[in-house]
Tab-separated table of C-alpha atoms and ligand atoms in Angstrom:
chain	number	residue	atom	x	y	z
A	115	MET	CA	12.590	7.316	-1.180
A	116	HIS	CA	10.295	5.364	-3.484
A	117	GLU	CA	7.240	6.493	-1.533
A	118	LEU	CA	7.293	9.775	-3.449
A	119	SER	CA	6.762	8.274	-6.910
A	120	ILE	CA	4.225	5.749	-5.591
A	121	THR	CA	2.299	8.438	-3.753
A	122	GLN	CA	2.382	10.693	-6.802
A	123	SER	CA	0.663	7.998	-8.901
A	124	VAL	CA	-1.926	7.451	-6.162
A	125	VAL	CA	-2.654	11.172	-5.944
A	126	ASP	CA	-2.897	11.425	-9.744
A	127	ALA	CA	-5.464	8.608	-9.784
A	128	VAL	CA	-7.410	10.103	-6.880
A	129	CYS	CA	-7.577	13.562	-8.452
A	130	GLU	CA	-8.670	12.123	-11.788
A	131	ARG	CA	-11.435	10.112	-10.108
A	132	ALA	CA	-12.534	13.069	-7.997
A	133	ALA	CA	-13.207	15.054	-11.192
A	134	GLY	CA	-12.916	18.443	-9.529
A	135	ARG	CA	-14.714	17.560	-6.275
A	136	PRO	CA	-12.783	18.085	-3.033
A	137	VAL	CA	-11.374	14.863	-1.591
A	138	ARG	CA	-11.887	14.280	2.158
A	139	THR	CA	-10.459	10.854	2.815
A	140	VAL	CA	-8.349	8.377	0.872
A	141	ARG	CA	-7.951	4.834	2.138
A	142	LEU	CA	-5.135	2.675	0.796
A	143	ARG	CA	-4.202	-0.938	1.204
A	144	VAL	CA	-0.445	-1.254	1.018
A	145	GLY	CA	0.925	-4.763	1.387
A	146	ALA	CA	3.804	-5.211	3.826
A	147	LEU	CA	6.058	-6.492	1.033
A	148	THR	CA	5.889	-3.230	-0.898
A	149	ALA	CA	8.373	-1.860	1.684
A	150	VAL	CA	6.389	1.353	1.835
A	151	VAL	CA	6.787	3.196	5.134
A	152	PRO	CA	3.349	4.602	6.080
A	153	ASP	CA	4.764	7.708	7.789
A	154	ALA	CA	6.909	8.505	4.751
A	155	MET	CA	3.898	7.971	2.535
A	156	ARG	CA	1.779	10.376	4.623
A	157	PHE	CA	4.517	12.987	4.339
A	158	CYS	CA	4.655	12.535	0.552
A	159	PHE	CA	0.870	12.644	0.383
A	160	ASP	CA	0.841	16.079	2.009
A	161	LEU	CA	3.502	17.240	-0.462
A	162	THR	CA	1.917	15.881	-3.620
A	163	THR	CA	-1.660	16.908	-2.817
A	164	ALA	CA	-0.711	20.556	-2.233
A	165	GLY	CA	-2.662	22.689	-4.683
A	166	THR	CA	-4.869	19.776	-5.840
A	167	VAL	CA	-8.469	18.831	-4.985
A	168	ALA	CA	-7.007	16.345	-2.482
A	169	GLU	CA	-5.181	18.977	-0.456
A	170	GLY	CA	-5.873	18.449	3.247
A	171	ALA	CA	-7.438	15.020	2.692
A	172	LEU	CA	-6.966	12.394	5.380
A	173	LEU	CA	-4.833	9.450	4.293
A	174	GLU	CA	-5.649	6.118	5.897
A	175	ILE	CA	-3.249	3.248	5.309
A	176	ASP	CA	-4.014	-0.420	5.934
A	177	GLN	CA	-0.876	-2.500	5.839
A	178	PRO	CA	-1.747	-6.199	5.888
A	179	PRO	CA	1.128	-8.670	6.262
A	180	GLY	CA	2.131	-10.712	3.246
A	181	THR	CA	1.425	-14.373	2.775
A	182	ALA	CA	3.360	-17.031	0.936
A	183	HIS	CA	3.141	-20.684	0.070
A	184	CYS	CA	6.102	-22.976	0.551
A	185	ARG	CA	6.683	-25.466	-2.230
A	186	ALA	CA	8.956	-27.578	-0.035
A	187	CYS	CA	6.533	-28.293	2.826
A	188	GLU	CA	3.279	-27.156	1.154
A	189	ARG	CA	2.523	-24.771	4.017
A	190	ASP	CA	1.031	-21.273	3.843
A	191	PHE	CA	2.683	-18.773	6.152
A	192	THR	CA	2.756	-15.060	6.969
A	193	LEU	CA	5.500	-12.702	5.869
A	194	THR	CA	6.032	-9.611	7.957
A	195	ASP	CA	9.186	-8.431	6.212
A	196	LEU	CA	11.138	-8.980	3.025
A	197	VAL	CA	12.849	-12.160	4.213
A	198	LEU	CA	11.324	-14.725	1.896
A	199	LEU	CA	11.976	-17.827	3.943
A	200	CYS	CA	9.536	-20.477	5.139
A	201	PRO	CA	9.755	-21.404	8.855
A	202	CYS	CA	10.940	-24.828	7.591
A	203	GLY	CA	14.030	-23.086	6.195
A	204	SER	CA	13.174	-23.362	2.521
A	205	ALA	CA	13.491	-20.383	0.189
A	206	ASP	CA	11.358	-22.097	-2.433
A	207	VAL	CA	8.341	-19.941	-1.676
A	208	ASN	CA	5.642	-18.359	-3.778
A	209	ILE	CA	4.325	-14.996	-2.608
A	210	THR	CA	0.522	-15.035	-2.609
A	211	SER	CA	-0.160	-11.550	-1.219
A	212	GLY	CA	1.563	-8.543	0.287
A	213	ARG	CA	2.667	-6.700	-2.855
A	214	GLU	CA	-0.663	-5.057	-3.536
A	215	LEU	CA	-1.136	-1.313	-3.517
A	216	GLN	CA	-4.747	-0.358	-3.968
A	217	ILE	CA	-6.989	2.608	-3.390
A	218	VAL	CA	-9.656	0.882	-1.296
A	219	SER	CA	-11.992	3.856	-1.006
A	220	MET	CA	-12.138	7.598	-1.173
A	221	ARG	CA	-14.644	10.120	0.097
A	222	VAL	CA	-15.338	13.259	-1.890
A	223	GLY	CA	-17.583	16.272	-1.573
B	21	ZN	ZN1	8.321	-24.740	4.178
């Protein structure tokens, strides 16, 4: 379950930024191509925030689909899973988004 190590780094960053203030809400953007399962991540979040300033904080997860550009037909298309194939059948694609994992915002105090 790679969510645990990912979530641990998120929680570490959140707690550092909070600088001792209680954290109410954390909003993440997790691209679809990271293969992170939001429910698993919420479970790990509850585990890893226990005993920290982020304990009990609400975790909001945006999971935008990925996008890619096909070098064969020069088309941009949406990726909803890890199958990196253009609708034209080509695998010569360049991922342009979907692998990002960012803390979009957090509310403290
Ligand atoms: Zn194509």
